[in-house]
């Protein structure tokens, strides 16, 4: 009767060194050394037949068999690899602080008879100057017109030589001022100099704008 040898995977092998069914190394099998002498076979994993690690690991590097608990298919956890560094939490960027509101612009409007041309009508009798505070970034200078729905922020209705849409006073985010004549019929002057039409000209605190027959505007940029 033929002798059978126990395969690590449970087969009955007719061969004593490798399983005749699956080819797994049979534990305790001997092999001939280089000088012909028989030496004990190296220890192998009883689950897959792979050589047992010589570094003291209790897991098979091939199939994960645990040599201590005899559990199958466990994964070797390496202890020589440092854990990844912790991920720092993402801190949202702070919301930008809103820019402080710009101080209002104050315009002092007067009727100045010295600006009257020889063919200009007599100026109206206005005793006190008119003060206009502007807090909008853009202000229209001109005369009101109900029929054309024109309502300037700086209304100069007493001066018929002022166009309905005469000029634009603009303020940028940094508080600087510019004045633009938007194609008026009789022009605009800044500090006694003619303002080119459709051109932005810088306006500063104390500048004087003259237009129409006898209208003078003094700009006060509050700080």
mmCIF file with all atom_site columns, C-alpha atoms in Angstrom:
data_model
loop_
_atom_site.group_PDB
_atom_site.id
_atom_site.type_symbol
_atom_site.label_atom_id
_atom_site.label_alt_id
_atom_site.label_comp_id
_atom_site.label_asym_id
_atom_site.label_entity_id
_atom_site.label_seq_id
_atom_site.pdbx_PDB_ins_code
_atom_site.Cartn_x
_atom_site.Cartn_y
_atom_site.Cartn_z
_atom_site.occupancy
_atom_site.B_iso_or_equiv
_atom_site.pdbx_formal_charge
_atom_site.auth_seq_id
_atom_site.auth_comp_id
_atom_site.auth_asym_id
_atom_site.auth_atom_id
_atom_site.pdbx_PDB_model_num
ATOM 1   C CA . UNK A 1 1   ? 0.000   0.000   0.000   1.00 0.00 ? 1   UNK A CA 1
ATOM 2   C CA . UNK A 1 2   ? 1.446   3.397   -1.076  1.00 0.00 ? 2   UNK A CA 1
ATOM 3   C CA . UNK A 1 3   ? 2.352   5.868   1.686   1.00 0.00 ? 3   UNK A CA 1
ATOM 4   C CA . UNK A 1 4   ? 0.758   9.310   1.589   1.00 0.00 ? 4   UNK A CA 1
ATOM 5   C CA . UNK A 1 5   ? 2.145   12.518  3.017   1.00 0.00 ? 5   UNK A CA 1
ATOM 6   C CA . UNK A 1 6   ? 0.108   15.340  4.538   1.00 0.00 ? 6   UNK A CA 1
ATOM 7   C CA . UNK A 1 7   ? 0.055   18.523  2.381   1.00 0.00 ? 7   UNK A CA 1
ATOM 8   C CA . UNK A 1 8   ? -0.098  21.879  4.304   1.00 0.00 ? 8   UNK A CA 1
ATOM 9   C CA . UNK A 1 9   ? -3.312  22.588  2.398   1.00 0.00 ? 9   UNK A CA 1
ATOM 10  C CA . UNK A 1 10  ? -4.940  19.311  3.437   1.00 0.00 ? 10  UNK A CA 1
ATOM 11  C CA . UNK A 1 11  ? -4.199  17.147  0.385   1.00 0.00 ? 11  UNK A CA 1
ATOM 12  C CA . UNK A 1 12  ? -2.877  13.584  0.567   1.00 0.00 ? 12  UNK A CA 1
ATOM 13  C CA . UNK A 1 13  ? 0.309   13.702  -1.463  1.00 0.00 ? 13  UNK A CA 1
ATOM 14  C CA . UNK A 1 14  ? 2.040   10.704  -2.883  1.00 0.00 ? 14  UNK A CA 1
ATOM 15  C CA . UNK A 1 15  ? 5.238   12.730  -2.942  1.00 0.00 ? 15  UNK A CA 1
ATOM 16  C CA . UNK A 1 16  ? 7.194   13.494  0.211   1.00 0.00 ? 16  UNK A CA 1
ATOM 17  C CA . UNK A 1 17  ? 8.733   16.819  -0.781  1.00 0.00 ? 17  UNK A CA 1
ATOM 18  C CA . UNK A 1 18  ? 6.052   18.684  -2.791  1.00 0.00 ? 18  UNK A CA 1
ATOM 19  C CA . UNK A 1 19  ? 2.313   17.982  -2.839  1.00 0.00 ? 19  UNK A CA 1
ATOM 20  C CA . UNK A 1 20  ? 1.358   15.928  -5.844  1.00 0.00 ? 20  UNK A CA 1
ATOM 21  C CA . UNK A 1 21  ? -1.984  17.761  -5.921  1.00 0.00 ? 21  UNK A CA 1
ATOM 22  C CA . UNK A 1 22  ? -1.105  21.474  -5.516  1.00 0.00 ? 22  UNK A CA 1
ATOM 23  C CA . UNK A 1 23  ? 2.713   21.591  -5.485  1.00 0.00 ? 23  UNK A CA 1
ATOM 24  C CA . UNK A 1 24  ? 2.986   23.084  -1.992  1.00 0.00 ? 24  UNK A CA 1
ATOM 25  C CA . UNK A 1 25  ? 6.159   22.365  -0.032  1.00 0.00 ? 25  UNK A CA 1
ATOM 26  C CA . UNK A 1 26  ? 5.547   19.576  2.448   1.00 0.00 ? 26  UNK A CA 1
ATOM 27  C CA . UNK A 1 27  ? 6.819   20.547  5.899   1.00 0.00 ? 27  UNK A CA 1
ATOM 28  C CA . UNK A 1 28  ? 9.625   18.330  7.192   1.00 0.00 ? 28  UNK A CA 1
ATOM 29  C CA . UNK A 1 29  ? 10.669  17.229  3.719   1.00 0.00 ? 29  UNK A CA 1
ATOM 30  C CA . UNK A 1 30  ? 14.390  16.882  3.199   1.00 0.00 ? 30  UNK A CA 1
ATOM 31  C CA . UNK A 1 31  ? 16.486  17.994  0.270   1.00 0.00 ? 31  UNK A CA 1
ATOM 32  C CA . UNK A 1 32  ? 19.979  17.077  -0.770  1.00 0.00 ? 32  UNK A CA 1
ATOM 33  C CA . UNK A 1 33  ? 22.691  19.594  -0.048  1.00 0.00 ? 33  UNK A CA 1
ATOM 34  C CA . UNK A 1 34  ? 25.464  20.586  -2.351  1.00 0.00 ? 34  UNK A CA 1
ATOM 35  C CA . UNK A 1 35  ? 27.638  17.694  -1.069  1.00 0.00 ? 35  UNK A CA 1
ATOM 36  C CA . UNK A 1 36  ? 24.874  15.157  -1.504  1.00 0.00 ? 36  UNK A CA 1
ATOM 37  C CA . UNK A 1 37  ? 23.947  15.072  2.202   1.00 0.00 ? 37  UNK A CA 1
ATOM 38  C CA . UNK A 1 38  ? 20.314  15.404  3.185   1.00 0.00 ? 38  UNK A CA 1
ATOM 39  C CA . UNK A 1 39  ? 19.487  18.659  5.072   1.00 0.00 ? 39  UNK A CA 1
ATOM 40  C CA . UNK A 1 40  ? 16.277  19.671  6.793   1.00 0.00 ? 40  UNK A CA 1
ATOM 41  C CA . UNK A 1 41  ? 14.009  21.762  4.590   1.00 0.00 ? 41  UNK A CA 1
ATOM 42  C CA . UNK A 1 42  ? 13.512  25.373  5.517   1.00 0.00 ? 42  UNK A CA 1
ATOM 43  C CA . UNK A 1 43  ? 10.299  26.164  7.452   1.00 0.00 ? 43  UNK A CA 1
ATOM 44  C CA . UNK A 1 44  ? 7.408   27.058  5.164   1.00 0.00 ? 44  UNK A CA 1
ATOM 45  C CA . UNK A 1 45  ? 3.990   28.620  5.636   1.00 0.00 ? 45  UNK A CA 1
ATOM 46  C CA . UNK A 1 46  ? 1.462   25.845  6.286   1.00 0.00 ? 46  UNK A CA 1
ATOM 47  C CA . UNK A 1 47  ? -1.151  27.817  4.354   1.00 0.00 ? 47  UNK A CA 1
ATOM 48  C CA . UNK A 1 48  ? 0.614   28.562  1.069   1.00 0.00 ? 48  UNK A CA 1
ATOM 49  C CA . UNK A 1 49  ? 3.998   26.881  1.314   1.00 0.00 ? 49  UNK A CA 1
ATOM 50  C CA . UNK A 1 50  ? 5.998   30.106  1.124   1.00 0.00 ? 50  UNK A CA 1
ATOM 51  C CA . UNK A 1 51  ? 9.217   30.253  3.213   1.00 0.00 ? 51  UNK A CA 1
ATOM 52  C CA . UNK A 1 52  ? 8.698   31.554  6.724   1.00 0.00 ? 52  UNK A CA 1
ATOM 53  C CA . UNK A 1 53  ? 10.263  35.031  7.157   1.00 0.00 ? 53  UNK A CA 1
ATOM 54  C CA . UNK A 1 54  ? 13.534  34.999  9.054   1.00 0.00 ? 54  UNK A CA 1
ATOM 55  C CA . UNK A 1 55  ? 13.069  38.522  10.502  1.00 0.00 ? 55  UNK A CA 1
ATOM 56  C CA . UNK A 1 56  ? 10.817  37.325  13.303  1.00 0.00 ? 56  UNK A CA 1
ATOM 57  C CA . UNK A 1 57  ? 7.549   38.308  11.648  1.00 0.00 ? 57  UNK A CA 1
ATOM 58  C CA . UNK A 1 58  ? 4.546   36.261  12.755  1.00 0.00 ? 58  UNK A CA 1
ATOM 59  C CA . UNK A 1 59  ? 2.750   36.755  9.419   1.00 0.00 ? 59  UNK A CA 1
ATOM 60  C CA . UNK A 1 60  ? 3.330   35.105  6.072   1.00 0.00 ? 60  UNK A CA 1
ATOM 61  C CA . UNK A 1 61  ? 4.391   37.745  3.567   1.00 0.00 ? 61  UNK A CA 1
ATOM 62  C CA . UNK A 1 62  ? 2.473   35.958  0.789   1.00 0.00 ? 62  UNK A CA 1
ATOM 63  C CA . UNK A 1 63  ? -0.919  35.020  2.209   1.00 0.00 ? 63  UNK A CA 1
ATOM 64  C CA . UNK A 1 64  ? -1.012  36.718  5.622   1.00 0.00 ? 64  UNK A CA 1
ATOM 65  C CA . UNK A 1 65  ? -1.180  33.478  7.647   1.00 0.00 ? 65  UNK A CA 1
ATOM 66  C CA . UNK A 1 66  ? -0.592  34.109  11.374  1.00 0.00 ? 66  UNK A CA 1
ATOM 67  C CA . UNK A 1 67  ? 1.957   31.608  12.656  1.00 0.00 ? 67  UNK A CA 1
ATOM 68  C CA . UNK A 1 68  ? 1.017   32.333  16.285  1.00 0.00 ? 68  UNK A CA 1
ATOM 69  C CA . UNK A 1 69  ? -2.791  32.227  16.165  1.00 0.00 ? 69  UNK A CA 1
ATOM 70  C CA . UNK A 1 70  ? -3.100  29.975  13.074  1.00 0.00 ? 70  UNK A CA 1
ATOM 71  C CA . UNK A 1 71  ? -5.503  32.525  11.588  1.00 0.00 ? 71  UNK A CA 1
ATOM 72  C CA . UNK A 1 72  ? -5.730  32.720  7.815   1.00 0.00 ? 72  UNK A CA 1
ATOM 73  C CA . UNK A 1 73  ? -5.487  35.721  5.526   1.00 0.00 ? 73  UNK A CA 1
ATOM 74  C CA . UNK A 1 74  ? -4.294  38.385  7.981   1.00 0.00 ? 74  UNK A CA 1
ATOM 75  C CA . UNK A 1 75  ? -2.314  41.388  6.776   1.00 0.00 ? 75  UNK A CA 1
ATOM 76  C CA . UNK A 1 76  ? 1.079   42.197  8.147   1.00 0.00 ? 76  UNK A CA 1
ATOM 77  C CA . UNK A 1 77  ? 1.158   45.662  9.632   1.00 0.00 ? 77  UNK A CA 1
ATOM 78  C CA . UNK A 1 78  ? 4.557   47.244  9.196   1.00 0.00 ? 78  UNK A CA 1
ATOM 79  C CA . UNK A 1 79  ? 5.870   49.041  12.256  1.00 0.00 ? 79  UNK A CA 1
ATOM 80  C CA . UNK A 1 80  ? 8.931   50.577  10.590  1.00 0.00 ? 80  UNK A CA 1
ATOM 81  C CA . UNK A 1 81  ? 6.902   53.085  8.553   1.00 0.00 ? 81  UNK A CA 1
ATOM 82  C CA . UNK A 1 82  ? 6.121   56.297  10.460  1.00 0.00 ? 82  UNK A CA 1
ATOM 83  C CA . UNK A 1 83  ? 2.498   57.437  10.399  1.00 0.00 ? 83  UNK A CA 1
ATOM 84  C CA . UNK A 1 84  ? 1.646   60.264  8.016   1.00 0.00 ? 84  UNK A CA 1
ATOM 85  C CA . UNK A 1 85  ? 1.825   63.732  9.539   1.00 0.00 ? 85  UNK A CA 1
ATOM 86  C CA . UNK A 1 86  ? -1.483  65.125  10.750  1.00 0.00 ? 86  UNK A CA 1
ATOM 87  C CA . UNK A 1 87  ? -3.287  67.318  8.267   1.00 0.00 ? 87  UNK A CA 1
ATOM 88  C CA . UNK A 1 88  ? -3.619  70.837  9.544   1.00 0.00 ? 88  UNK A CA 1
ATOM 89  C CA . UNK A 1 89  ? -7.196  72.124  9.471   1.00 0.00 ? 89  UNK A CA 1
ATOM 90  C CA . UNK A 1 90  ? -7.957  74.631  6.775   1.00 0.00 ? 90  UNK A CA 1
ATOM 91  C CA . UNK A 1 91  ? -8.551  78.031  8.278   1.00 0.00 ? 91  UNK A CA 1
ATOM 92  C CA . UNK A 1 92  ? -10.819 80.155  6.115   1.00 0.00 ? 92  UNK A CA 1
ATOM 93  C CA . UNK A 1 93  ? -9.448  83.514  5.087   1.00 0.00 ? 93  UNK A CA 1
ATOM 94  C CA . UNK A 1 94  ? -10.889 86.344  7.144   1.00 0.00 ? 94  UNK A CA 1
ATOM 95  C CA . UNK A 1 95  ? -13.547 88.423  5.503   1.00 0.00 ? 95  UNK A CA 1
ATOM 96  C CA . UNK A 1 96  ? -12.164 91.772  4.329   1.00 0.00 ? 96  UNK A CA 1
ATOM 97  C CA . UNK A 1 97  ? -13.274 94.634  6.462   1.00 0.00 ? 97  UNK A CA 1
ATOM 98  C CA . UNK A 1 98  ? -15.650 96.985  4.671   1.00 0.00 ? 98  UNK A CA 1
ATOM 99  C CA . UNK A 1 99  ? -14.122 100.259 3.641   1.00 0.00 ? 99  UNK A CA 1
ATOM 100 C CA . UNK A 1 100 ? -15.209 103.156 5.813   1.00 0.00 ? 100 UNK A CA 1
ATOM 101 C CA . UNK A 1 101 ? -17.778 105.347 4.119   1.00 0.00 ? 101 UNK A CA 1
ATOM 102 C CA . UNK A 1 102 ? -16.378 108.403 2.405   1.00 0.00 ? 102 UNK A CA 1
ATOM 103 C CA . UNK A 1 103 ? -17.154 111.763 3.935   1.00 0.00 ? 103 UNK A CA 1
ATOM 104 C CA . UNK A 1 104 ? -19.821 113.719 2.062   1.00 0.00 ? 104 UNK A CA 1
ATOM 105 C CA . UNK A 1 105 ? -18.926 116.440 -0.403  1.00 0.00 ? 105 UNK A CA 1
ATOM 106 C CA . UNK A 1 106 ? -20.263 119.885 0.341   1.00 0.00 ? 106 UNK A CA 1
ATOM 107 C CA . UNK A 1 107 ? -20.960 122.336 -2.462  1.00 0.00 ? 107 UNK A CA 1
ATOM 108 C CA . UNK A 1 108 ? -21.644 126.012 -1.844  1.00 0.00 ? 108 UNK A CA 1
ATOM 109 C CA . UNK A 1 109 ? -23.655 127.497 -4.726  1.00 0.00 ? 109 UNK A CA 1
ATOM 110 C CA . UNK A 1 110 ? -23.834 131.292 -5.111  1.00 0.00 ? 110 UNK A CA 1
ATOM 111 C CA . UNK A 1 111 ? -25.134 133.747 -7.669  1.00 0.00 ? 111 UNK A CA 1
ATOM 112 C CA . UNK A 1 112 ? -22.103 135.877 -8.559  1.00 0.00 ? 112 UNK A CA 1
ATOM 113 C CA . UNK A 1 113 ? -23.075 138.996 -10.575 1.00 0.00 ? 113 UNK A CA 1
ATOM 114 C CA . UNK A 1 114 ? -19.425 139.528 -11.525 1.00 0.00 ? 114 UNK A CA 1
ATOM 115 C CA . UNK A 1 115 ? -19.651 136.499 -13.837 1.00 0.00 ? 115 UNK A CA 1
ATOM 116 C CA . UNK A 1 116 ? -22.442 138.094 -15.891 1.00 0.00 ? 116 UNK A CA 1
ATOM 117 C CA . UNK A 1 117 ? -21.712 138.672 -19.567 1.00 0.00 ? 117 UNK A CA 1
ATOM 118 C CA . UNK A 1 118 ? -22.982 141.863 -21.307 1.00 0.00 ? 118 UNK A CA 1
ATOM 119 C CA . UNK A 1 119 ? -25.756 139.951 -23.041 1.00 0.00 ? 119 UNK A CA 1
ATOM 120 C CA . UNK A 1 120 ? -26.739 137.973 -19.949 1.00 0.00 ? 120 UNK A CA 1
ATOM 121 C CA . UNK A 1 121 ? -29.998 138.711 -18.116 1.00 0.00 ? 121 UNK A CA 1
ATOM 122 C CA . UNK A 1 122 ? -29.972 140.340 -14.752 1.00 0.00 ? 122 UNK A CA 1
ATOM 123 C CA . UNK A 1 123 ? -29.147 137.809 -11.998 1.00 0.00 ? 123 UNK A CA 1
ATOM 124 C CA . UNK A 1 124 ? -31.904 136.913 -9.531  1.00 0.00 ? 124 UNK A CA 1
ATOM 125 C CA . UNK A 1 125 ? -31.861 138.507 -6.116  1.00 0.00 ? 125 UNK A CA 1
ATOM 126 C CA . UNK A 1 126 ? -30.552 135.689 -3.968  1.00 0.00 ? 126 UNK A CA 1
ATOM 127 C CA . UNK A 1 127 ? -29.262 136.795 -0.609  1.00 0.00 ? 127 UNK A CA 1
ATOM 128 C CA . UNK A 1 128 ? -27.818 133.606 0.886   1.00 0.00 ? 128 UNK A CA 1
ATOM 129 C CA . UNK A 1 129 ? -25.643 130.923 -0.761  1.00 0.00 ? 129 UNK A CA 1
ATOM 130 C CA . UNK A 1 130 ? -27.095 127.435 -1.175  1.00 0.00 ? 130 UNK A CA 1
ATOM 131 C CA . UNK A 1 131 ? -25.295 124.532 0.487   1.00 0.00 ? 131 UNK A CA 1
ATOM 132 C CA . UNK A 1 132 ? -25.664 121.046 -1.028  1.00 0.00 ? 132 UNK A CA 1
ATOM 133 C CA . UNK A 1 133 ? -24.238 117.939 0.671   1.00 0.00 ? 133 UNK A CA 1
ATOM 134 C CA . UNK A 1 134 ? -23.558 115.007 -1.666  1.00 0.00 ? 134 UNK A CA 1
ATOM 135 C CA . UNK A 1 135 ? -23.099 111.453 -0.416  1.00 0.00 ? 135 UNK A CA 1
ATOM 136 C CA . UNK A 1 136 ? -23.507 109.635 -3.738  1.00 0.00 ? 136 UNK A CA 1
ATOM 137 C CA . UNK A 1 137 ? -20.515 108.572 -5.860  1.00 0.00 ? 137 UNK A CA 1
ATOM 138 C CA . UNK A 1 138 ? -21.937 110.356 -8.942  1.00 0.00 ? 138 UNK A CA 1
ATOM 139 C CA . UNK A 1 139 ? -23.840 113.628 -8.982  1.00 0.00 ? 139 UNK A CA 1
ATOM 140 C CA . UNK A 1 140 ? -25.421 115.316 -12.006 1.00 0.00 ? 140 UNK A CA 1
ATOM 141 C CA . UNK A 1 141 ? -25.142 119.101 -12.270 1.00 0.00 ? 141 UNK A CA 1
ATOM 142 C CA . UNK A 1 142 ? -27.837 120.786 -14.368 1.00 0.00 ? 142 UNK A CA 1
ATOM 143 C CA . UNK A 1 143 ? -31.405 122.058 -14.499 1.00 0.00 ? 143 UNK A CA 1
ATOM 144 C CA . UNK A 1 144 ? -34.514 120.057 -13.699 1.00 0.00 ? 144 UNK A CA 1
ATOM 145 C CA . UNK A 1 145 ? -36.910 119.031 -16.457 1.00 0.00 ? 145 UNK A CA 1
ATOM 146 C CA . UNK A 1 146 ? -40.173 117.343 -15.478 1.00 0.00 ? 146 UNK A CA 1
ATOM 147 C CA . UNK A 1 147 ? -41.066 116.496 -19.069 1.00 0.00 ? 147 UNK A CA 1
ATOM 148 C CA . UNK A 1 148 ? -37.666 114.870 -19.730 1.00 0.00 ? 148 UNK A CA 1
ATOM 149 C CA . UNK A 1 149 ? -37.450 113.274 -16.252 1.00 0.00 ? 149 UNK A CA 1
ATOM 150 C CA . UNK A 1 150 ? -34.146 114.967 -15.460 1.00 0.00 ? 150 UNK A CA 1
ATOM 151 C CA . UNK A 1 151 ? -33.596 115.532 -11.754 1.00 0.00 ? 151 UNK A CA 1
ATOM 152 C CA . UNK A 1 152 ? -29.987 116.612 -11.057 1.00 0.00 ? 152 UNK A CA 1
ATOM 153 C CA . UNK A 1 153 ? -28.471 116.194 -7.608  1.00 0.00 ? 153 UNK A CA 1
ATOM 154 C CA . UNK A 1 154 ? -27.102 119.743 -8.039  1.00 0.00 ? 154 UNK A CA 1
ATOM 155 C CA . UNK A 1 155 ? -30.083 121.609 -9.460  1.00 0.00 ? 155 UNK A CA 1
ATOM 156 C CA . UNK A 1 156 ? -29.292 125.113 -10.821 1.00 0.00 ? 156 UNK A CA 1
ATOM 157 C CA . UNK A 1 157 ? -32.774 125.989 -12.011 1.00 0.00 ? 157 UNK A CA 1
ATOM 158 C CA . UNK A 1 158 ? -32.332 129.793 -11.660 1.00 0.00 ? 158 UNK A CA 1
ATOM 159 C CA . UNK A 1 159 ? -29.597 129.948 -14.328 1.00 0.00 ? 159 UNK A CA 1
ATOM 160 C CA . UNK A 1 160 ? -31.034 129.442 -17.834 1.00 0.00 ? 160 UNK A CA 1
ATOM 161 C CA . UNK A 1 161 ? -27.548 129.194 -19.365 1.00 0.00 ? 161 UNK A CA 1
ATOM 162 C CA . UNK A 1 162 ? -26.978 125.935 -17.491 1.00 0.00 ? 162 UNK A CA 1
ATOM 163 C CA . UNK A 1 163 ? -27.825 122.846 -19.571 1.00 0.00 ? 163 UNK A CA 1
ATOM 164 C CA . UNK A 1 164 ? -30.256 120.270 -18.218 1.00 0.00 ? 164 UNK A CA 1
ATOM 165 C CA . UNK A 1 165 ? -27.396 117.756 -18.291 1.00 0.00 ? 165 UNK A CA 1
ATOM 166 C CA . UNK A 1 166 ? -24.430 120.023 -17.814 1.00 0.00 ? 166 UNK A CA 1
ATOM 167 C CA . UNK A 1 167 ? -21.671 118.197 -15.897 1.00 0.00 ? 167 UNK A CA 1
ATOM 168 C CA . UNK A 1 168 ? -20.944 115.139 -13.756 1.00 0.00 ? 168 UNK A CA 1
ATOM 169 C CA . UNK A 1 169 ? -19.129 115.236 -10.408 1.00 0.00 ? 169 UNK A CA 1
ATOM 170 C CA . UNK A 1 170 ? -17.718 111.801 -9.527  1.00 0.00 ? 170 UNK A CA 1
ATOM 171 C CA . UNK A 1 171 ? -16.010 110.417 -6.455  1.00 0.00 ? 171 UNK A CA 1
ATOM 172 C CA . UNK A 1 172 ? -13.846 107.272 -6.565  1.00 0.00 ? 172 UNK A CA 1
ATOM 173 C CA . UNK A 1 173 ? -13.382 104.724 -3.767  1.00 0.00 ? 173 UNK A CA 1
ATOM 174 C CA . UNK A 1 174 ? -10.300 106.535 -2.439  1.00 0.00 ? 174 UNK A CA 1
ATOM 175 C CA . UNK A 1 175 ? -12.263 109.777 -2.081  1.00 0.00 ? 175 UNK A CA 1
ATOM 176 C CA . UNK A 1 176 ? -10.724 111.621 -5.052  1.00 0.00 ? 176 UNK A CA 1
ATOM 177 C CA . UNK A 1 177 ? -13.041 113.831 -7.124  1.00 0.00 ? 177 UNK A CA 1
ATOM 178 C CA . UNK A 1 178 ? -13.322 114.424 -10.852 1.00 0.00 ? 178 UNK A CA 1
ATOM 179 C CA . UNK A 1 179 ? -15.530 116.766 -12.865 1.00 0.00 ? 179 UNK A CA 1
ATOM 180 C CA . UNK A 1 180 ? -16.624 116.175 -16.460 1.00 0.00 ? 180 UNK A CA 1
ATOM 181 C CA . UNK A 1 181 ? -18.469 118.548 -18.760 1.00 0.00 ? 181 UNK A CA 1
ATOM 182 C CA . UNK A 1 182 ? -20.861 116.269 -20.648 1.00 0.00 ? 182 UNK A CA 1
ATOM 183 C CA . UNK A 1 183 ? -21.357 118.442 -23.705 1.00 0.00 ? 183 UNK A CA 1
ATOM 184 C CA . UNK A 1 184 ? -23.015 121.489 -22.180 1.00 0.00 ? 184 UNK A CA 1
ATOM 185 C CA . UNK A 1 185 ? -24.131 124.328 -24.437 1.00 0.00 ? 185 UNK A CA 1
ATOM 186 C CA . UNK A 1 186 ? -22.149 127.064 -22.668 1.00 0.00 ? 186 UNK A CA 1
ATOM 187 C CA . UNK A 1 187 ? -19.218 125.183 -21.142 1.00 0.00 ? 187 UNK A CA 1
ATOM 188 C CA . UNK A 1 188 ? -17.719 124.873 -17.665 1.00 0.00 ? 188 UNK A CA 1
ATOM 189 C CA . UNK A 1 189 ? -14.730 126.532 -16.011 1.00 0.00 ? 189 UNK A CA 1
ATOM 190 C CA . UNK A 1 190 ? -12.641 125.280 -13.088 1.00 0.00 ? 190 UNK A CA 1
ATOM 191 C CA . UNK A 1 191 ? -10.579 127.920 -11.290 1.00 0.00 ? 191 UNK A CA 1
ATOM 192 C CA . UNK A 1 192 ? -11.098 130.267 -14.291 1.00 0.00 ? 192 UNK A CA 1
ATOM 193 C CA . UNK A 1 193 ? -9.865  127.677 -16.803 1.00 0.00 ? 193 UNK A CA 1
ATOM 194 C CA . UNK A 1 194 ? -12.115 126.206 -19.480 1.00 0.00 ? 194 UNK A CA 1
ATOM 195 C CA . UNK A 1 195 ? -12.886 122.546 -18.941 1.00 0.00 ? 195 UNK A CA 1
ATOM 196 C CA . UNK A 1 196 ? -12.491 120.407 -22.101 1.00 0.00 ? 196 UNK A CA 1
ATOM 197 C CA . UNK A 1 197 ? -15.778 118.618 -22.862 1.00 0.00 ? 197 UNK A CA 1
ATOM 198 C CA . UNK A 1 198 ? -16.026 114.896 -22.079 1.00 0.00 ? 198 UNK A CA 1
ATOM 199 C CA . UNK A 1 199 ? -12.763 114.997 -20.120 1.00 0.00 ? 199 UNK A CA 1
ATOM 200 C CA . UNK A 1 200 ? -12.317 114.105 -16.455 1.00 0.00 ? 200 UNK A CA 1
ATOM 201 C CA . UNK A 1 201 ? -10.488 116.794 -14.494 1.00 0.00 ? 201 UNK A CA 1
ATOM 202 C CA . UNK A 1 202 ? -9.354  116.326 -10.881 1.00 0.00 ? 202 UNK A CA 1
ATOM 203 C CA . UNK A 1 203 ? -11.200 118.465 -8.343  1.00 0.00 ? 203 UNK A CA 1
ATOM 204 C CA . UNK A 1 204 ? -9.737  119.347 -4.945  1.00 0.00 ? 204 UNK A CA 1
ATOM 205 C CA . UNK A 1 205 ? -10.941 120.950 -1.764  1.00 0.00 ? 205 UNK A CA 1
ATOM 206 C CA . UNK A 1 206 ? -11.520 124.655 -2.337  1.00 0.00 ? 206 UNK A CA 1
ATOM 207 C CA . UNK A 1 207 ? -11.739 124.499 -6.154  1.00 0.00 ? 207 UNK A CA 1
ATOM 208 C CA . UNK A 1 208 ? -14.278 126.817 -7.773  1.00 0.00 ? 208 UNK A CA 1
ATOM 209 C CA . UNK A 1 209 ? -16.500 125.807 -10.669 1.00 0.00 ? 209 UNK A CA 1
ATOM 210 C CA . UNK A 1 210 ? -18.248 128.513 -12.708 1.00 0.00 ? 210 UNK A CA 1
ATOM 211 C CA . UNK A 1 211 ? -20.945 127.904 -15.300 1.00 0.00 ? 211 UNK A CA 1
ATOM 212 C CA . UNK A 1 212 ? -24.064 129.413 -16.840 1.00 0.00 ? 212 UNK A CA 1
ATOM 213 C CA . UNK A 1 213 ? -24.637 133.178 -16.630 1.00 0.00 ? 213 UNK A CA 1
ATOM 214 C CA . UNK A 1 214 ? -23.497 133.808 -13.053 1.00 0.00 ? 214 UNK A CA 1
ATOM 215 C CA . UNK A 1 215 ? -23.319 130.545 -11.076 1.00 0.00 ? 215 UNK A CA 1
ATOM 216 C CA . UNK A 1 216 ? -20.299 129.799 -8.874  1.00 0.00 ? 216 UNK A CA 1
ATOM 217 C CA . UNK A 1 217 ? -19.781 126.515 -7.003  1.00 0.00 ? 217 UNK A CA 1
ATOM 218 C CA . UNK A 1 218 ? -17.136 126.129 -4.298  1.00 0.00 ? 218 UNK A CA 1
ATOM 219 C CA . UNK A 1 219 ? -16.163 122.512 -3.539  1.00 0.00 ? 219 UNK A CA 1
ATOM 220 C CA . UNK A 1 220 ? -15.581 121.488 0.057   1.00 0.00 ? 220 UNK A CA 1
ATOM 221 C CA . UNK A 1 221 ? -14.283 117.942 0.411   1.00 0.00 ? 221 UNK A CA 1
ATOM 222 C CA . UNK A 1 222 ? -14.791 117.113 4.086   1.00 0.00 ? 222 UNK A CA 1
ATOM 223 C CA . UNK A 1 223 ? -12.070 115.054 5.805   1.00 0.00 ? 223 UNK A CA 1
#
